[in-house]
Short mmCIF file of C-alpha atoms in Angstrom, two decimals:
data_model
loop_
_atom_site.label_atom_id
_atom_site.label_comp_id
_atom_site.label_asym_id
_atom_site.label_seq_id
_atom_site.Cartn_x
_atom_site.Cartn_y
_atom_site.Cartn_z
CA MET A 267 34.86 -84.79 -77.80
CA SER A 268 32.85 -84.17 -81.09
CA ALA A 269 30.69 -81.69 -81.75
CA LEU A 270 26.88 -83.16 -81.59
CA LEU A 271 26.08 -80.21 -84.56
CA LYS A 272 28.66 -80.90 -87.13
CA LYS A 273 27.46 -77.16 -88.76
CA PRO A 274 24.54 -74.83 -87.57
CA VAL A 275 21.11 -75.96 -89.18
CA LYS A 276 18.30 -73.61 -89.32
CA ILE A 277 15.00 -75.77 -88.86
CA ALA A 278 11.26 -74.28 -89.76
CA LEU A 279 7.80 -76.28 -88.43
CA VAL A 280 5.34 -75.78 -90.62
CA GLN A 281 1.60 -75.01 -88.71
CA LEU A 282 -0.66 -77.00 -90.89
CA ALA A 283 -4.29 -76.60 -91.95
CA SER A 284 -5.48 -79.38 -92.51
CA GLY A 285 -9.20 -80.52 -93.92
CA ALA A 286 -10.97 -83.63 -94.69
CA ASP A 287 -9.24 -83.71 -98.95
CA LYS A 288 -6.38 -85.79 -98.83
CA ALA A 289 -5.21 -84.76 -102.35
CA GLN A 290 -5.65 -80.84 -101.69
CA ASN A 291 -4.37 -81.89 -97.53
CA LEU A 292 -1.35 -82.70 -99.35
CA ILE A 293 -0.81 -80.24 -102.44
CA HIS A 294 -1.04 -77.79 -99.49
CA ALA A 295 1.53 -79.25 -97.89
CA ARG A 296 3.81 -79.01 -101.10
CA GLU A 297 3.27 -75.36 -101.18
CA LYS A 298 3.81 -74.26 -97.12
CA VAL A 299 7.12 -76.71 -97.46
CA LEU A 300 8.59 -74.81 -100.61
CA GLU A 301 7.98 -71.81 -98.84
CA ALA A 302 9.42 -73.11 -95.30
CA ALA A 303 12.36 -73.82 -98.12
CA ASN A 304 12.63 -70.40 -99.19
CA GLY A 305 13.33 -69.41 -96.04
CA GLY A 306 16.52 -71.55 -95.48
CA ALA A 307 15.28 -74.17 -93.41
CA GLN A 308 17.28 -77.17 -93.81
CA ILE A 309 14.81 -79.24 -91.52
CA ILE A 310 11.44 -78.63 -92.18
CA VAL A 311 9.11 -80.08 -89.89
CA LEU A 312 4.87 -81.30 -90.99
CA PRO A 313 2.79 -81.60 -88.10
CA GLU A 314 1.00 -84.59 -86.39
CA CYS A 315 -2.00 -86.33 -89.03
CA PHE A 316 -0.53 -83.16 -91.91
CA ASN A 317 -2.97 -85.16 -94.23
CA SER A 318 -6.21 -85.90 -93.22
CA PRO A 319 -8.28 -85.52 -90.13
CA TYR A 320 -7.41 -86.03 -86.68
CA GLY A 321 -9.29 -88.33 -85.05
CA CYS A 322 -10.69 -92.52 -84.16
CA ASP A 323 -13.30 -91.97 -86.24
CA TYR A 324 -10.52 -90.59 -89.27
CA PHE A 325 -7.93 -92.91 -88.71
CA PRO A 326 -8.57 -95.92 -90.75
CA GLU A 327 -10.47 -93.72 -93.00
CA TYR A 328 -7.73 -91.94 -94.45
CA ALA A 329 -4.92 -95.22 -93.50
CA GLU A 330 -2.22 -96.11 -95.50
CA THR A 331 -0.18 -99.48 -96.85
CA LEU A 332 3.69 -97.93 -96.30
CA LEU A 333 5.12 -102.41 -96.16
CA PRO A 334 6.32 -103.49 -97.80
CA SER A 335 8.67 -100.07 -98.58
CA PRO A 336 8.68 -98.26 -100.62
CA PRO A 337 4.85 -98.98 -101.25
CA THR A 338 3.69 -97.83 -104.78
CA LYS A 339 1.97 -94.41 -105.47
CA GLU A 340 -2.06 -96.13 -104.36
CA GLN A 341 -1.32 -97.50 -101.68
CA SER A 342 0.44 -94.83 -100.27
CA PRO A 343 0.14 -91.26 -101.63
CA SER A 344 1.61 -89.05 -98.80
CA PHE A 345 4.17 -91.43 -99.18
CA HIS A 346 5.85 -90.49 -102.66
CA ALA A 347 4.13 -87.04 -102.02
CA LEU A 348 6.53 -85.93 -98.84
CA SER A 349 9.44 -87.81 -100.93
CA ALA A 350 9.13 -85.93 -103.27
CA MET A 351 8.83 -82.57 -101.45
CA ALA A 352 11.78 -84.01 -99.90
CA VAL A 353 13.48 -83.63 -103.19
CA GLU A 354 12.03 -80.21 -104.38
CA ALA A 355 12.85 -78.94 -101.23
CA LYS A 356 17.05 -79.72 -100.85
CA ALA A 357 15.90 -80.29 -97.62
CA TYR A 358 15.13 -83.18 -94.74
CA LEU A 359 11.65 -83.54 -94.15
CA VAL A 360 9.55 -84.83 -91.42
CA GLY A 361 6.68 -85.65 -92.47
CA GLY A 362 4.42 -84.19 -89.54
CA SER A 363 2.33 -88.20 -89.08
CA ILE A 364 -0.24 -90.40 -91.22
CA PRO A 365 -2.80 -93.00 -89.78
CA GLU A 366 -1.13 -96.66 -90.99
CA LEU A 367 -2.80 -100.17 -91.71
CA ASN A 368 -0.31 -102.72 -91.36
CA THR A 369 -2.33 -105.04 -94.18
CA LYS A 370 -0.85 -107.86 -92.19
CA THR A 371 -2.02 -107.68 -89.04
CA LYS A 372 -4.59 -105.59 -90.12
CA LYS A 373 -3.62 -103.20 -87.40
CA TYR A 374 -3.20 -99.05 -87.71
CA TYR A 375 -1.17 -96.95 -85.87
CA ASN A 376 0.20 -92.91 -86.25
CA THR A 377 3.45 -92.60 -87.91
CA SER A 378 5.38 -90.53 -89.01
CA LEU A 379 8.68 -90.32 -92.09
CA THR A 380 11.71 -89.10 -92.25
CA PHE A 381 12.74 -88.10 -95.99
CA SER A 382 16.16 -87.05 -97.18
CA PRO A 383 16.83 -83.79 -99.39
CA THR A 384 17.18 -86.93 -102.43
CA GLY A 385 14.11 -88.60 -101.09
CA GLU A 386 14.79 -91.50 -99.97
CA LEU A 387 13.37 -92.93 -96.50
CA LEU A 388 15.83 -92.30 -93.58
CA ALA A 389 12.96 -93.66 -90.35
CA THR A 390 9.91 -94.35 -89.43
CA HIS A 391 8.39 -93.44 -85.73
CA ARG A 392 4.69 -95.95 -85.18
CA LYS A 393 3.90 -93.52 -82.29
CA VAL A 394 4.87 -95.49 -78.85
CA HIS A 395 2.24 -93.95 -76.40
CA LEU A 396 -1.32 -94.10 -77.64
CA PHE A 397 -2.95 -91.12 -76.62
CA ASP A 398 -5.51 -92.18 -73.62
CA ILE A 399 -7.06 -89.75 -71.49
CA ASP A 400 -10.28 -89.13 -69.55
CA ILE A 401 -9.95 -85.29 -68.09
CA PRO A 402 -13.49 -85.42 -66.75
CA GLY A 403 -15.88 -81.97 -68.01
CA LYS A 404 -12.92 -81.78 -70.25
CA ILE A 405 -11.68 -84.44 -72.91
CA LYS A 406 -12.09 -88.37 -73.19
CA PHE A 407 -10.12 -89.49 -76.11
CA LYS A 408 -8.54 -92.65 -75.98
CA GLU A 409 -6.23 -93.60 -79.71
CA SER A 410 -6.49 -97.09 -78.14
CA ASP A 411 -9.56 -97.79 -79.62
CA VAL A 412 -8.51 -97.61 -83.52
CA LEU A 413 -4.59 -97.75 -83.21
CA SER A 414 -1.74 -99.26 -82.10
CA PRO A 415 1.34 -98.84 -79.92
CA GLY A 416 5.08 -98.94 -82.18
CA ASN A 417 7.44 -99.88 -79.80
CA LYS A 418 10.97 -98.48 -81.32
CA ILE A 419 12.37 -95.62 -80.33
CA THR A 420 13.05 -93.53 -83.13
CA ILE A 421 17.27 -92.13 -83.47
CA LEU A 422 18.36 -91.49 -87.68
CA ASP A 423 21.90 -89.18 -88.91
CA LEU A 424 21.05 -85.88 -90.87
CA PRO A 425 24.52 -86.51 -91.82
CA PRO A 426 25.50 -82.85 -92.55
CA TYR A 427 24.24 -81.83 -89.19
CA GLY A 428 24.47 -85.18 -86.79
CA LYS A 429 21.67 -87.25 -84.96
CA ILE A 430 17.84 -86.39 -84.26
CA ALA A 431 15.42 -88.56 -82.85
CA ILE A 432 11.68 -88.16 -83.36
CA ALA A 433 8.89 -89.10 -81.57
CA ILE A 434 4.80 -87.88 -81.39
CA CYS A 435 2.43 -85.81 -79.37
CA TYR A 436 1.64 -87.76 -76.28
CA ASP A 437 4.95 -89.68 -76.67
CA ILE A 438 6.36 -86.74 -74.92
CA ARG A 439 4.69 -87.27 -71.61
CA PHE A 440 7.40 -89.65 -70.93
CA PRO A 441 11.46 -88.60 -70.11
CA GLU A 442 12.56 -91.60 -70.71
CA LEU A 443 12.28 -91.84 -74.79
CA ALA A 444 14.26 -88.38 -74.92
CA MET A 445 17.11 -89.39 -71.89
CA ILE A 446 17.49 -92.36 -73.77
CA ALA A 447 17.45 -90.09 -77.24
CA ALA A 448 19.65 -87.54 -75.65
CA ARG A 449 22.91 -90.22 -74.47
CA LYS A 450 22.66 -91.86 -77.77
CA GLY A 451 23.77 -88.58 -78.65
CA CYS A 452 21.32 -86.55 -80.90
CA PHE A 453 21.15 -82.59 -80.58
CA ALA A 454 17.34 -82.74 -81.15
CA LEU A 455 14.14 -84.44 -80.36
CA ILE A 456 11.63 -83.30 -82.71
CA TYR A 457 7.57 -84.23 -81.47
CA PRO A 458 4.76 -84.09 -84.00
CA GLY A 459 1.90 -82.76 -82.18
CA ALA A 460 -1.78 -82.12 -81.50
CA PHE A 461 -2.53 -81.07 -77.92
CA ASN A 462 -5.75 -79.63 -77.96
CA THR A 463 -7.34 -76.74 -76.28
CA THR A 464 -7.53 -78.22 -72.58
CA THR A 465 -3.88 -80.18 -72.45
CA GLY A 466 -2.00 -77.62 -75.03
CA PRO A 467 -2.05 -74.33 -72.37
CA LEU A 468 -1.71 -76.59 -69.90
CA HIS A 469 1.57 -78.57 -70.89
CA TRP A 470 2.01 -78.24 -74.11
CA ARG A 471 4.96 -75.32 -74.11
CA LEU A 472 5.81 -76.66 -70.39
CA GLN A 473 6.60 -80.90 -71.85
CA GLY A 474 8.91 -78.86 -74.53
CA GLN A 475 10.95 -76.63 -71.82
CA ALA A 476 11.55 -79.75 -69.22
CA ARG A 477 12.50 -82.26 -72.14
CA ALA A 478 15.05 -78.97 -73.11
CA MET A 479 16.23 -78.52 -69.45
CA ASP A 480 16.16 -82.89 -68.14
CA ASN A 481 18.38 -83.37 -71.40
CA GLN A 482 20.05 -80.49 -72.93
CA LEU A 483 19.88 -80.30 -76.97
CA TYR A 484 17.28 -78.63 -79.10
CA VAL A 485 13.55 -79.46 -79.17
CA ALA A 486 10.95 -79.06 -82.02
CA LEU A 487 7.14 -79.28 -81.44
CA CYS A 488 4.76 -78.63 -84.98
CA SER A 489 1.21 -78.77 -84.18
CA PRO A 490 -1.73 -78.43 -86.39
CA ALA A 491 -3.38 -75.07 -86.69
CA ARG A 492 -6.44 -75.01 -85.13
CA ASP A 493 -9.51 -75.75 -86.82
CA MET A 494 -12.60 -74.69 -84.60
CA SER A 495 -15.11 -76.23 -86.84
CA ALA A 496 -13.47 -79.67 -86.11
CA SER A 497 -14.03 -82.49 -84.19
CA TYR A 498 -10.69 -81.82 -82.22
CA HIS A 499 -9.77 -78.44 -81.59
CA ALA A 500 -5.03 -78.26 -81.41
CA TRP A 501 -4.44 -76.06 -79.35
CA GLY A 502 -1.33 -74.65 -82.56
CA HIS A 503 2.02 -72.88 -80.81
CA SER A 504 4.10 -75.10 -82.67
CA LEU A 505 7.79 -74.24 -80.56
CA VAL A 506 11.59 -74.58 -80.58
CA CYS A 507 12.87 -74.74 -77.57
CA ASP A 508 16.95 -74.91 -77.10
CA PRO A 509 19.05 -76.48 -74.16
CA MET A 510 18.34 -73.75 -71.76
CA ALA A 511 14.64 -74.39 -72.54
CA GLN A 512 14.97 -70.60 -73.35
CA VAL A 513 11.06 -70.84 -76.88
CA LEU A 514 12.87 -69.08 -79.31
CA VAL A 515 9.48 -68.80 -81.37
CA GLU A 516 6.59 -70.05 -80.79
CA ALA A 517 3.29 -70.03 -83.32
CA GLY A 518 0.32 -68.44 -82.88
CA GLU A 519 -2.69 -70.47 -82.86
CA LYS A 520 -3.49 -69.93 -87.13
CA GLU A 521 -1.44 -71.30 -89.61
CA GLU A 522 1.97 -70.06 -90.00
CA ILE A 523 5.41 -71.35 -90.19
CA VAL A 524 8.19 -70.20 -87.69
CA TYR A 525 12.04 -70.44 -88.34
CA ALA A 526 14.89 -71.34 -85.40
CA ASP A 527 18.15 -71.20 -85.60
CA LEU A 528 20.17 -74.45 -84.59
CA ASN A 529 23.83 -73.93 -83.21
CA ASN A 530 26.56 -76.29 -81.44
CA GLU A 531 28.07 -73.58 -79.98
CA LYS A 532 24.61 -73.55 -77.27
CA ILE A 533 24.35 -76.95 -76.56
CA GLU A 534 28.72 -77.33 -75.38
CA GLU A 535 27.89 -73.47 -73.34
CA THR A 536 24.51 -75.58 -71.28
CA ARG A 537 26.50 -78.48 -70.51
CA LYS A 538 29.78 -76.44 -69.57
CA GLY A 539 28.07 -74.61 -67.74
CA ILE A 540 24.87 -76.51 -65.64
CA PRO A 541 27.09 -79.81 -65.73
CA ILE A 542 24.78 -82.82 -65.74
CA THR A 543 25.45 -84.88 -68.70
CA TRP A 544 28.54 -85.67 -66.44
CA GLN A 545 26.80 -85.23 -62.44
CA ARG A 546 24.59 -88.53 -63.49
CA ARG A 547 24.76 -90.70 -60.41
CA PHE A 548 23.88 -93.98 -62.58
CA ASP A 549 25.48 -96.07 -58.53
CA VAL A 550 22.20 -94.23 -57.20
CA TYR A 551 20.24 -94.65 -59.99
CA PRO A 552 19.65 -97.38 -63.65
CA ASP A 553 20.39 -95.44 -67.18
CA VAL A 554 17.73 -96.36 -68.98
CA SER A 555 19.66 -95.93 -71.92
CA ALA A 556 21.74 -98.89 -70.93
CA GLY A 557 21.20 -102.09 -71.94
CA GLU A 558 18.33 -104.02 -74.80
CA VAL A 559 17.04 -100.31 -76.02
CA SER A 560 14.82 -101.09 -78.61
CA LEU A 561 15.88 -98.66 -81.42
CA GLU A 562 14.40 -98.07 -85.12
CA ASP A 563 17.71 -96.84 -86.65
CA GLU A 564 20.71 -97.41 -84.39
CA VAL A 565 23.62 -95.17 -86.20
#
């Protein structure tokens, strides 16, 4: 059996503070991405909606056009900024997410772009599960008032290392997506996300550990920094879990970069010690990764 993770890799999660000025957000993101690269990271992750405030009122105002690809700099300054950051950092860059407008359909999406160290767009993930919740007396939020859902699972290959899967925030609450990615050979699940101060303390860390435990691979969650003056209060606490569901590193609530070293030995050790990968009973229940699965990039 070939190694899922071909060689050790350092990942950095950039817990970024973003404001109302998109151009300034992009400049600030570049500074932090380069700081992460200087810290030795070969995979760098930005948070959900890193280029704008998070909220239904903001999505249309900050939305950029990504298709046809590549867009012009006028259509998507964030696309070009991320591509340039990846080149300058000489790293794989999971560009958090940005609001996207499809000008043909007039639909808005919450979209993540991943770039190679040469600045090539490797994958586009549109948030599949929209954040529509109502916890009485706590929080009510309905992304579907503005956004449309994506309809594909995003798996991509980083040639020196192996496969990763990208999903966004609320996507983590749906374990089927993670199971499919794991069974397609990913060594890590990466979730830019912006849990809030109600759901964050309840489920942020728990969801990361649950997806790692179920699938025996690495899980990384990257949040915006908390801004109590904003209309939406992100939880923060960006973290990385190992295949045994141990939290390797966790940020606080403020702006911070956290790092973790990933290696294949931990994946193999976990799967050998607790061999659920080979103990599943698909004669009793179905394999969600079998049959028709919509993949953004199957490699």
